Short mmCIF file of C-alpha atoms and ligand atoms in Angstrom, two decimals:
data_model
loop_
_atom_site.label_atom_id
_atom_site.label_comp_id
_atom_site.label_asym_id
_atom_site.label_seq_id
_atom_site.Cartn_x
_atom_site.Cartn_y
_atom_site.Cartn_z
CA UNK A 833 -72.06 -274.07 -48.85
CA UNK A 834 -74.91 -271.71 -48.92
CA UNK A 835 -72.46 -268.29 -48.56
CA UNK A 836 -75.58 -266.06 -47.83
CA UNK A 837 -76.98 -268.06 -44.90
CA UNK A 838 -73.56 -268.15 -43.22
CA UNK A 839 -73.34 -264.24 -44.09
CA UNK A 840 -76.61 -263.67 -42.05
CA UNK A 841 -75.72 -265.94 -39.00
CA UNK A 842 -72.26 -264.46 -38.20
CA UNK A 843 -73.87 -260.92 -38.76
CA UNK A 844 -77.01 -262.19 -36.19
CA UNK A 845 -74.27 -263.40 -33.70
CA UNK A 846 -72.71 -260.40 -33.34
CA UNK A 847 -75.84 -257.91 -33.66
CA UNK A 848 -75.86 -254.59 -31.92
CA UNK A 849 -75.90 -254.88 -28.34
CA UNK A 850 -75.59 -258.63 -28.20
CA UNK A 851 -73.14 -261.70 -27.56
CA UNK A 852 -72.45 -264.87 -27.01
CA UNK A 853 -72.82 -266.84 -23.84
CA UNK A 854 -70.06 -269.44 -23.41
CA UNK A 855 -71.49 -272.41 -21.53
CA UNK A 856 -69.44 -275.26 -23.40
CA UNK A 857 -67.39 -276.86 -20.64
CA UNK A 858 -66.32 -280.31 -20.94
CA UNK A 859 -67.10 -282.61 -18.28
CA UNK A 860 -63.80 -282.10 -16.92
CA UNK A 861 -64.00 -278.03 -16.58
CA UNK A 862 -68.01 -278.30 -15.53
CA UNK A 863 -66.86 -280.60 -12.22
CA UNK A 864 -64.19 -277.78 -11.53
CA UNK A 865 -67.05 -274.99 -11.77
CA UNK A 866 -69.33 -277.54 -9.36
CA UNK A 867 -66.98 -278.41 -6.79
CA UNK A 868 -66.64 -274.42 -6.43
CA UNK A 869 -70.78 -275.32 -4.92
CA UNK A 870 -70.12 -278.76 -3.70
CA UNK A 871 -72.12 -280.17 -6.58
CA UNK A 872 -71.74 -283.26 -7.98
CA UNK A 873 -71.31 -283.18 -11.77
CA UNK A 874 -73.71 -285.80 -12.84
CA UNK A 875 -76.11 -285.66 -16.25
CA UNK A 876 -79.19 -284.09 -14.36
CA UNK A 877 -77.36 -281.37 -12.32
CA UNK A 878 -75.64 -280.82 -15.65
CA UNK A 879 -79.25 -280.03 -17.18
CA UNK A 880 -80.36 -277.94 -14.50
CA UNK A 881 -77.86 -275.58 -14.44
CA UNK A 882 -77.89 -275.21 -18.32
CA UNK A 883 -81.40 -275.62 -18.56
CA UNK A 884 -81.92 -272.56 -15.66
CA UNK A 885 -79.01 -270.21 -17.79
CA UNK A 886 -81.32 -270.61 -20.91
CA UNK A 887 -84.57 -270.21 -19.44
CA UNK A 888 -83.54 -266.84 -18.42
CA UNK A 889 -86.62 -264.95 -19.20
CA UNK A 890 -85.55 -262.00 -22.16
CA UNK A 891 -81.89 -263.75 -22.28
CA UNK A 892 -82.25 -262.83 -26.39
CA UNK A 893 -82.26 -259.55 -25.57
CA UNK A 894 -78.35 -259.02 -24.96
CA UNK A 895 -77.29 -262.85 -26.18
CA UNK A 896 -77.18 -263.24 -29.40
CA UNK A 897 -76.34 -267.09 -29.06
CA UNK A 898 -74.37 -269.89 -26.53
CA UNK A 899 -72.45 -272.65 -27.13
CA UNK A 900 -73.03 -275.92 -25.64
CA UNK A 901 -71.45 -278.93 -25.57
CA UNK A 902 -72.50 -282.32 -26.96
CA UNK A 903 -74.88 -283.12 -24.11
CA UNK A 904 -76.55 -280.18 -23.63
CA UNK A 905 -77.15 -280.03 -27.67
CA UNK A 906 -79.08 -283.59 -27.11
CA UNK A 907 -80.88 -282.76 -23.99
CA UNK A 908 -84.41 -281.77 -22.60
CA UNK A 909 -85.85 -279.77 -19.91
CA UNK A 910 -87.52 -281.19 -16.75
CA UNK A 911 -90.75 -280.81 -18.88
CA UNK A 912 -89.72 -282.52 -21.82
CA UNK A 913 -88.61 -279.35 -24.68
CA UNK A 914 -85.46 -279.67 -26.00
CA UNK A 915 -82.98 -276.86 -25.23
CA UNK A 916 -82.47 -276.14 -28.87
CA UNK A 917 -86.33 -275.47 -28.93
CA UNK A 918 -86.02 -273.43 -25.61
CA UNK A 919 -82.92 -271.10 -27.14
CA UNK A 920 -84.63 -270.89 -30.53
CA UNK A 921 -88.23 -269.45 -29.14
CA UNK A 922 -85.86 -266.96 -27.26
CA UNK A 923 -83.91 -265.53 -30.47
CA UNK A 924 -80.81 -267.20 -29.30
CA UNK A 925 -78.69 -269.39 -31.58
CA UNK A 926 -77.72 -272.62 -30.88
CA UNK A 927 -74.03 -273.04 -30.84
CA UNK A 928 -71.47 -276.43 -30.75
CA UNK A 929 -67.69 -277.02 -29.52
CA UNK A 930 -66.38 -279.55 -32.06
CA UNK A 931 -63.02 -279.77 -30.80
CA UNK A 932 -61.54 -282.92 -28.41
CA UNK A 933 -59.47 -280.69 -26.49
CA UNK A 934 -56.05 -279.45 -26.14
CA UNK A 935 -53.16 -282.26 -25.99
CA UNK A 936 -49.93 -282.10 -25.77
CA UNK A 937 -47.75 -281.37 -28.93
CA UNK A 938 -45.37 -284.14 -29.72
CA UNK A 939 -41.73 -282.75 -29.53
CA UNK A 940 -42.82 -279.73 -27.94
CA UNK A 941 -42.94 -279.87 -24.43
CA UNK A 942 -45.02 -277.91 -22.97
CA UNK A 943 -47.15 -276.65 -25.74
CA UNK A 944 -50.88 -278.18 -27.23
CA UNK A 945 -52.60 -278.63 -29.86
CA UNK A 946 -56.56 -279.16 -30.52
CA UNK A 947 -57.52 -282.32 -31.85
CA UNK A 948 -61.00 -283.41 -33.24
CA UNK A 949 -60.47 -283.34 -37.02
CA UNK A 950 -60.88 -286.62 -37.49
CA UNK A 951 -65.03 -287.70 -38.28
CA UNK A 952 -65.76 -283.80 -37.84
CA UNK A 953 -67.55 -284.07 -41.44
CA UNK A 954 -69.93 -286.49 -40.03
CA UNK A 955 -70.13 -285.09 -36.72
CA UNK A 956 -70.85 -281.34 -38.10
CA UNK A 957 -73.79 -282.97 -40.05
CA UNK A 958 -75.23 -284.48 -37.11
CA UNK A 959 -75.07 -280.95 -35.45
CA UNK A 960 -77.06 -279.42 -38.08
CA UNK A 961 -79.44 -281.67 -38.42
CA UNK A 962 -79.98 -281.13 -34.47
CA UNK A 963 -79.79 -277.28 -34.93
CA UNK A 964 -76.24 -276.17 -34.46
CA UNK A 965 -76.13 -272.71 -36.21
CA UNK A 966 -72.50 -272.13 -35.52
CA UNK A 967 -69.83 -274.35 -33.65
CA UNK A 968 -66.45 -273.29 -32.29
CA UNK A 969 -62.99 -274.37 -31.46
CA UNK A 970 -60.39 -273.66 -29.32
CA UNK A 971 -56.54 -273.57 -29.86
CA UNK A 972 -54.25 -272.69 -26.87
CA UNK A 973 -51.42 -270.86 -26.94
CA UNK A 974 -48.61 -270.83 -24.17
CA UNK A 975 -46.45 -267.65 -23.45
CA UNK A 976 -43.07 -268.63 -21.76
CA UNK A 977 -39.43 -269.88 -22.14
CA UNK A 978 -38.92 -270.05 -25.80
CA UNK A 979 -42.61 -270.64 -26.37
CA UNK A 980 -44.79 -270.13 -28.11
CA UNK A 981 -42.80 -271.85 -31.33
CA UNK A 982 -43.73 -271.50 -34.31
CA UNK A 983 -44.23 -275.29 -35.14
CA UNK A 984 -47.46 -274.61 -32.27
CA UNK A 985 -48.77 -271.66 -33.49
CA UNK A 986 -48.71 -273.09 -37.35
CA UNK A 987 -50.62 -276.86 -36.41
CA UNK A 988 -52.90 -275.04 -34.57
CA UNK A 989 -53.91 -272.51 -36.99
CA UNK A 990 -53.65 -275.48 -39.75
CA UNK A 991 -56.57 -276.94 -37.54
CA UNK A 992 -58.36 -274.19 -37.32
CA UNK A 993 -58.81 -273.19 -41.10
CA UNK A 994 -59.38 -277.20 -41.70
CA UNK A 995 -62.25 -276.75 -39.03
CA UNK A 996 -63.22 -273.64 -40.15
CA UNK A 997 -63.47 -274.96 -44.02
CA UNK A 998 -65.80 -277.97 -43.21
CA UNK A 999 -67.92 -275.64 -40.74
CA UNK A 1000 -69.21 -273.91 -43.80
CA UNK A 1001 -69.13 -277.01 -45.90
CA UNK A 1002 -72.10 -277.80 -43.46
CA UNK A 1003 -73.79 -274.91 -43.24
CA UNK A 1004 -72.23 -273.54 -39.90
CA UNK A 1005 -70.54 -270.75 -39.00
CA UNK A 1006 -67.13 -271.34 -37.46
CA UNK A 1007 -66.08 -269.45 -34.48
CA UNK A 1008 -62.40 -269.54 -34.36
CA UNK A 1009 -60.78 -269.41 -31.23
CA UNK A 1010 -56.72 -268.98 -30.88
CA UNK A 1011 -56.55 -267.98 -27.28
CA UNK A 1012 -53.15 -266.58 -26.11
CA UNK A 1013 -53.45 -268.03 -22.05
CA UNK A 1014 -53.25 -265.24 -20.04
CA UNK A 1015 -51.03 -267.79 -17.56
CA UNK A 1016 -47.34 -266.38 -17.13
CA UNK A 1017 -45.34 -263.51 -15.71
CA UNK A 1018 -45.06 -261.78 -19.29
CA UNK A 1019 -45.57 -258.33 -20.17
CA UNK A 1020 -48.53 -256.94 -22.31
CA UNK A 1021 -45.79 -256.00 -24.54
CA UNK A 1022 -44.81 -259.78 -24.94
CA UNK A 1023 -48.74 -260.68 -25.02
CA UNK A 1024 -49.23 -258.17 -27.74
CA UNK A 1025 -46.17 -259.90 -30.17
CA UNK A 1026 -47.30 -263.37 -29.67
CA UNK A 1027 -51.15 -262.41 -30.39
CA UNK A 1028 -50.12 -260.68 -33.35
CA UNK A 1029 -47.90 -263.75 -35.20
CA UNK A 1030 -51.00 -265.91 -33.70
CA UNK A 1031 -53.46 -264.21 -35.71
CA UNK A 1032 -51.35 -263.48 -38.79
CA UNK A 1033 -50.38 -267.26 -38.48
CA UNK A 1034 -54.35 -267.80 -38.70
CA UNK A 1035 -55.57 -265.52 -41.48
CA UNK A 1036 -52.78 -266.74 -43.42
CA UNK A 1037 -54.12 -270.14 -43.10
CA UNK A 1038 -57.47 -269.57 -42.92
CA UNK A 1039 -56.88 -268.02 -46.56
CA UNK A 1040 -55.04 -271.14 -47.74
CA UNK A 1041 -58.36 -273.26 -46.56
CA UNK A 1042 -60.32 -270.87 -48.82
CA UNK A 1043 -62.34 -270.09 -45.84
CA UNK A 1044 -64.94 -267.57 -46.54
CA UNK A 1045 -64.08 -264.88 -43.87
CA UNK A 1046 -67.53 -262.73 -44.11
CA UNK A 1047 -68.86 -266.09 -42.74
CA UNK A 1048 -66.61 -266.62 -39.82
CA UNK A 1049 -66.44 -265.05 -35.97
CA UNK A 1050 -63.05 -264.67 -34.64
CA UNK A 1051 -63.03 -265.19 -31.02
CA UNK A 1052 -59.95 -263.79 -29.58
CA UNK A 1053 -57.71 -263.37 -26.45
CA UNK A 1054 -57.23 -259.85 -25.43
CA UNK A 1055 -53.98 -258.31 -25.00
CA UNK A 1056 -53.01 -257.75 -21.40
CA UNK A 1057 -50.13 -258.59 -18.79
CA UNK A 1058 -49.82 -261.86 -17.76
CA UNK A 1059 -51.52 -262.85 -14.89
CA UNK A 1060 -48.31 -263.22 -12.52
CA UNK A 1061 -46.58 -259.99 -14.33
CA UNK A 1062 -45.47 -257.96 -11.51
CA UNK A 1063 -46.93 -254.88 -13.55
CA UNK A 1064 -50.43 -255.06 -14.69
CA UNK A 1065 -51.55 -252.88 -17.22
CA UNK A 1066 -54.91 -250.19 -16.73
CA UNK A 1067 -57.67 -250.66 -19.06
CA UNK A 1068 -56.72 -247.85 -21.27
CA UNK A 1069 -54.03 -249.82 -22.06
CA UNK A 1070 -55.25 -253.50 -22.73
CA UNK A 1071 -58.08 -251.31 -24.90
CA UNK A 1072 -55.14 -250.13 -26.92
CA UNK A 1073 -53.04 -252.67 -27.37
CA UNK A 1074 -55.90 -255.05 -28.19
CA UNK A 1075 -57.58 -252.56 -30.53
CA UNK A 1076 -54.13 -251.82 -32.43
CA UNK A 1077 -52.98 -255.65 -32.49
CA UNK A 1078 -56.39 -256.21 -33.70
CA UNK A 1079 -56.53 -253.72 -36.31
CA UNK A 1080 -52.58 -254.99 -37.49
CA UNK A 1081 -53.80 -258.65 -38.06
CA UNK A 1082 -57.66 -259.19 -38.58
CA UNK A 1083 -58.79 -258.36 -42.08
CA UNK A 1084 -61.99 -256.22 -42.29
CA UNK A 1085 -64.25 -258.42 -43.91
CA UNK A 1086 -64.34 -260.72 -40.54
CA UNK A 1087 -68.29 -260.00 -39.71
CA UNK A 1088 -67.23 -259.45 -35.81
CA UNK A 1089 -65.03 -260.29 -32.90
CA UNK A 1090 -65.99 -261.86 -30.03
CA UNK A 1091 -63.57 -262.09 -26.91
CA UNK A 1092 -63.36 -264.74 -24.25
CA UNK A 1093 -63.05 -263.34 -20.73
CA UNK A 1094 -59.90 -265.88 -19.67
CA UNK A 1095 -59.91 -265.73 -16.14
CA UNK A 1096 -60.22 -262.26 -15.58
CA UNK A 1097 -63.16 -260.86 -13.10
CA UNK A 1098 -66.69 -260.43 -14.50
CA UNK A 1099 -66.77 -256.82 -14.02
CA UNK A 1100 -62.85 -256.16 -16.00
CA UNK A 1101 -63.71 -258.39 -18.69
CA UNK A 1102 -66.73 -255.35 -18.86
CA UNK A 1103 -64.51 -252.68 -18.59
CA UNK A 1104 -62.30 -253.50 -20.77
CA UNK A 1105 -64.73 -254.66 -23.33
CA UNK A 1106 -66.16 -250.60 -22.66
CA UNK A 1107 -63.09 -249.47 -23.33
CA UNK A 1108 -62.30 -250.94 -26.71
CA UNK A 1109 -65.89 -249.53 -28.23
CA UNK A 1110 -65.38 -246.52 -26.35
CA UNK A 1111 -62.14 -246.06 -28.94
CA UNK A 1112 -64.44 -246.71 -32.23
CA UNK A 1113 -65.76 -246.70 -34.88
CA UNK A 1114 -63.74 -249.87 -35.63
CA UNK A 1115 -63.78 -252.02 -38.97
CA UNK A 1116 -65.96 -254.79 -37.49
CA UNK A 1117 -68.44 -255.00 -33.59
CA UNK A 1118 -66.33 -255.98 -31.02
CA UNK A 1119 -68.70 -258.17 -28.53
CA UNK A 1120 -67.90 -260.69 -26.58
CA UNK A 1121 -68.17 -264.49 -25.89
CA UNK A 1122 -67.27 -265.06 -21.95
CA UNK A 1123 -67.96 -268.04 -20.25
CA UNK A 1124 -66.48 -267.21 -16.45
CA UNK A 1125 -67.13 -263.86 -16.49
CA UNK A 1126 -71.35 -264.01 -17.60
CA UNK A 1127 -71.43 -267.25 -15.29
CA UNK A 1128 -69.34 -266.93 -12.33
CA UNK A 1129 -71.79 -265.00 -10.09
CA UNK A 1130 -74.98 -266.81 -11.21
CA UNK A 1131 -73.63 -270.01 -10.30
CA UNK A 1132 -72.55 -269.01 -6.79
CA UNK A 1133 -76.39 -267.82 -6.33
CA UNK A 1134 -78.00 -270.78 -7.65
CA UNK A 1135 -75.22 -273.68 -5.88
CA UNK A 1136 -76.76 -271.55 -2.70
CA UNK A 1137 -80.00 -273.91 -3.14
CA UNK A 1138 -79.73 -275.76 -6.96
CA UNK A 1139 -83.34 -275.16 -9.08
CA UNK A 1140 -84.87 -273.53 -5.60
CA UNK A 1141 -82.51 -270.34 -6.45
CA UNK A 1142 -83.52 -270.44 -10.65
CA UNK A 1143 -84.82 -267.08 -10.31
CA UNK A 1144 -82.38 -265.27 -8.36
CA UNK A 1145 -79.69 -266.48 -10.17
CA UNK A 1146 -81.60 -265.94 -13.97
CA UNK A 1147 -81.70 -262.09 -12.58
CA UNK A 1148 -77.72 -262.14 -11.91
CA UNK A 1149 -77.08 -263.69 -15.72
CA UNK A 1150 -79.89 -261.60 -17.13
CA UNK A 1151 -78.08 -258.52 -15.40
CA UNK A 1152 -74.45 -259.25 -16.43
CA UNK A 1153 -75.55 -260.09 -20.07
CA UNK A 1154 -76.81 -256.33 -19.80
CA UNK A 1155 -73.88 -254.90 -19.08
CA UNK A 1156 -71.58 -256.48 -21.38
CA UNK A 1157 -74.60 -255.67 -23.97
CA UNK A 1158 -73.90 -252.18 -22.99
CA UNK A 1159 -70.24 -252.45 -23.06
CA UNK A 1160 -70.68 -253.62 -26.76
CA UNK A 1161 -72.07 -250.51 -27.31
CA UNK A 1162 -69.31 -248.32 -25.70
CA UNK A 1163 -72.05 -247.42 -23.12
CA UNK A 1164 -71.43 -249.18 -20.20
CA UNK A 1165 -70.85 -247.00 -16.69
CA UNK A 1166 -71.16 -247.42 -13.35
CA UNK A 1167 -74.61 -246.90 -13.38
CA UNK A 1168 -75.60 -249.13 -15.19
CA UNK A 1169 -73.21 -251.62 -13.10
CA UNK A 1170 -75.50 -250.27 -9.92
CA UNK A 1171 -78.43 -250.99 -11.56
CA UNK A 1172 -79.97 -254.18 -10.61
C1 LIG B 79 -66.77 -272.39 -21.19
O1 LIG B 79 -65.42 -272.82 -21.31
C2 LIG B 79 -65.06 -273.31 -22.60
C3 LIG B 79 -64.77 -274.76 -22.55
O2 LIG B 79 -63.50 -275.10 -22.13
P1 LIG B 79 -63.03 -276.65 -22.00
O3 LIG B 79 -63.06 -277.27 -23.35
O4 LIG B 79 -61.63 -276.51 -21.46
O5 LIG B 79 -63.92 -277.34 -21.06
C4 LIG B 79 -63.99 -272.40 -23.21
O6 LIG B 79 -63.56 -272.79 -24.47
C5 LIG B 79 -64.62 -271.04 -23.33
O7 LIG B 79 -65.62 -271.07 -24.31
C6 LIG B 79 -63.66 -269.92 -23.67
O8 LIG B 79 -62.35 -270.13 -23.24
C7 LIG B 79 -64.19 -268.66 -23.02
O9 LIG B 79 -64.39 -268.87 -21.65
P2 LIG B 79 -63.80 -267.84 -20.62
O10 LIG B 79 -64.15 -268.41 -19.27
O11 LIG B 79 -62.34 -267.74 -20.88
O12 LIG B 79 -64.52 -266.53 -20.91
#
C-alpha cells in the first residue's frame, strides 16, 4: 500500500469546487433509467450515453471523478479511445463499483446485505491495471418495523472495512457507501438515529480492518424525512441534522464526504448540499457524488433524439455539475441556478 498515493487521490476527489459523477448503474438500474426514454438497454446504447456524459467538453472543471461500472471501465468510444483515456485527458478520475449488489440477509427479512467479497483481490488488480483510481461500494440500509437490526448494520459495515482494506492493498481509494434509503414514512428524527449507529457501526469497523482513513471517501446518506413522512423537513433542517450527525460520528481525518442524491430532485439535492457549506468551516469538504440528480435532466434531453441531442444534453450535465460545484463551495443561489 503506497499510503501517500492514496492520500493524494482522495484529497484530488474531493478538491475545491469539484465531485463525483455517479454513473455506475448495473444493467438492471440502467434499463429502468432507459425505459424512462423508450431505449433499449443494449451494449452500444449503453456506450453512447456514457460515452456522451464523459465527453462533456470542461466536465473536469466541477467533476473531480465518476464511477463506472465494469463495462464502461472496458469500453471504447465510437472512434476507438478508451473511456479511461477520454476521462484521464479531462482531469477526471476513473472510478469502479466492486460490489455484486444488495441481497437479502438470511434470517432477516426484509433487510440486505452487499456481496462481492469473494475474488475482489483479483478483481481490484485487474481494475488497476485498467486505471481504476478509486472504486466504491454500496451497503443499504432499511428504516422500518424493528429495522434496521443491528445484525444488518454490523455485516454490512464488516463488508465494508474488508472492502475498504483490500482497496488500499491495491492501490485504490475506497469510497464507502452505507446509504440509509430514504424509503419509509419515518421522521428525520428517526433518520438521524439510525445514520448515526450506521456510521459509528462503520468507523468502528473500519478501525478494526486497520483501514487507513486519510485514504478513504465516505459517501453518505443525508439526514432527512422519509420520503412518505407526512412532515417533510426544510433544508435548514436536513443541513443541520446532517451536519451535526456528521460531526457526532465521522472522525476528522476522513479526507472528504461525498453524498449521494437518493431520489431526491436535482435542484434539492443542490440546496441542500448549499446549505450544509453554507454552515462551515467543517472538519473535512462536503461535495457530493449524485447519480439521479447530475443525470436525470441530461438524459431526458438526449432520449429526445440519442447521439443527435450529445450537445444539448453535455450543456444540461455541464450546467448541473456547476451548480453542485458551487454548492460545494457554499455559493450556490438562484442565479447561478438561472444561469444557463
Ligand atoms: C448510479 O447508481 C448507483 C448504482 O446502483 P445499482 O448498483 O443499484 O445499479 C448507486 O450506487 C449510486 O452510485 C448511488 O446510490 C448514488 O446515486 P443517487 O442516484 O442516489 O445519487
Amino acid at each position: 500500500m503506497n499510503a501517500e498515493q492514496l492520500i493524494s487521490t482522495a484529497q484530488a476527489m474531493v478538491a475545491e469546487g469539484r465531485g463525483i459523477l455517479a454513473i455506475d448503474e448495473s444493467h438492471g438500474t440502467i434499463k429502468k433509467r432507459f425505459d424512462l426514454i423508450n431505449l433499449e438497454s443494449n451494449e452500444d446504447n449503453r456506450r453512447d450515453y456514457r460515452q456522451m456524459l464523459l465527453t462533456t467538453e470542461g466536465l473536469g472543471e466541477h467533476i473531480s471523478g465518476a464511477i463506472l461500472f465494469d463495462e464502461t471501465l472496458r469500453q471504447k468510444t465510437r472512434d476507438g479511445v478508451s473511456l479511461v483515456e477520454v476521462m484521464n485527458k479531462a482531469g477526471v478520475l476513473p472510478g469502479i463499483k466492486v460490489d455484486k449488489g444488495a441481497h437479502e440477509l438470511a434470517g432477516h427479512p426484509g433487510e440486505k446485505v452487499t456481496e462481492g467479497l469473494d475474488g475482489l483481490r483479483e478483481r481490484l488488480a485487474e481494475y488497476a491495471k485498467l486505471g481504476a483510481k478509486f472504486a466504491k461500494w454500496r451497503a443499504v440500509i432499511t428504516i422500518g418495523d424493528g429495522m434496521p437490526t443491528s445484525a444488518c448494520v454490523e455485516a454490512n459495515s464488516h463488508a465494508l472495512a474488508r472492502y475498504a482494506a483490500l482497496c488500499q492493498e491495491a492501490g485504490i481509494v475506497p469510497m464507502v457507501e452505507p446509504e440509509v434509503l430514504m424509503d419509509g414514512n419515518h421522521t428525520i428524527e428517526e433518520c438521524y438515529e439510525v445514520t448515526e449507529a450506521t456510521l459509528r457501526s462503520l468507523f468502528t469497523a473500519l478501525y478494526e480492518q486497520n483501514v487507513l482513513l486519510e485514504g478513504t471517501i465516505l459517501k453518505a446518506s443525508m439526514v432527512v424525512s422519509g420520503a412518505d413522512c407526512a412532515e417533510q423537513a426544510p433544508i435548514e433542517e436536513v443541513a443541520e441534522a446532517t451536519v451535526s450527525c456528521l460531526r457526532n460520528a465521522v472522525p476528522a481525518s476522513i479526507p472528504g464526504i461525498v453524498f449521494l442524491s437518493g431520489g431526491q430532485s436535482d435542484i434539492l439535492a443542490t440546496q441542500h448540499l448549499n446549505a450544509m457549506n453554507q454552515l462551515g468551516p467543517h472538519p473535512w469538504p462536503l461535495s457530493f457524488s449524485y447519480g439521479r440528480a447530475l443525470q436525470h435532466a441530461a438524459l431526458m434531453t438526449w432520449g429526445e433524439a440519442p447521439v443527435e441531442n450529445d450537445k444539448k444534453a453535455q450543456a444540461v450535465l455541464a450546467h448541473r455539475a456547476k451548480c453542485n460545484g458551487y454548492a460545494a463551495m457554499g455559493r450556490y443561489s438562484d442565479e447561478v441556478e438561472s444561469a444557463k
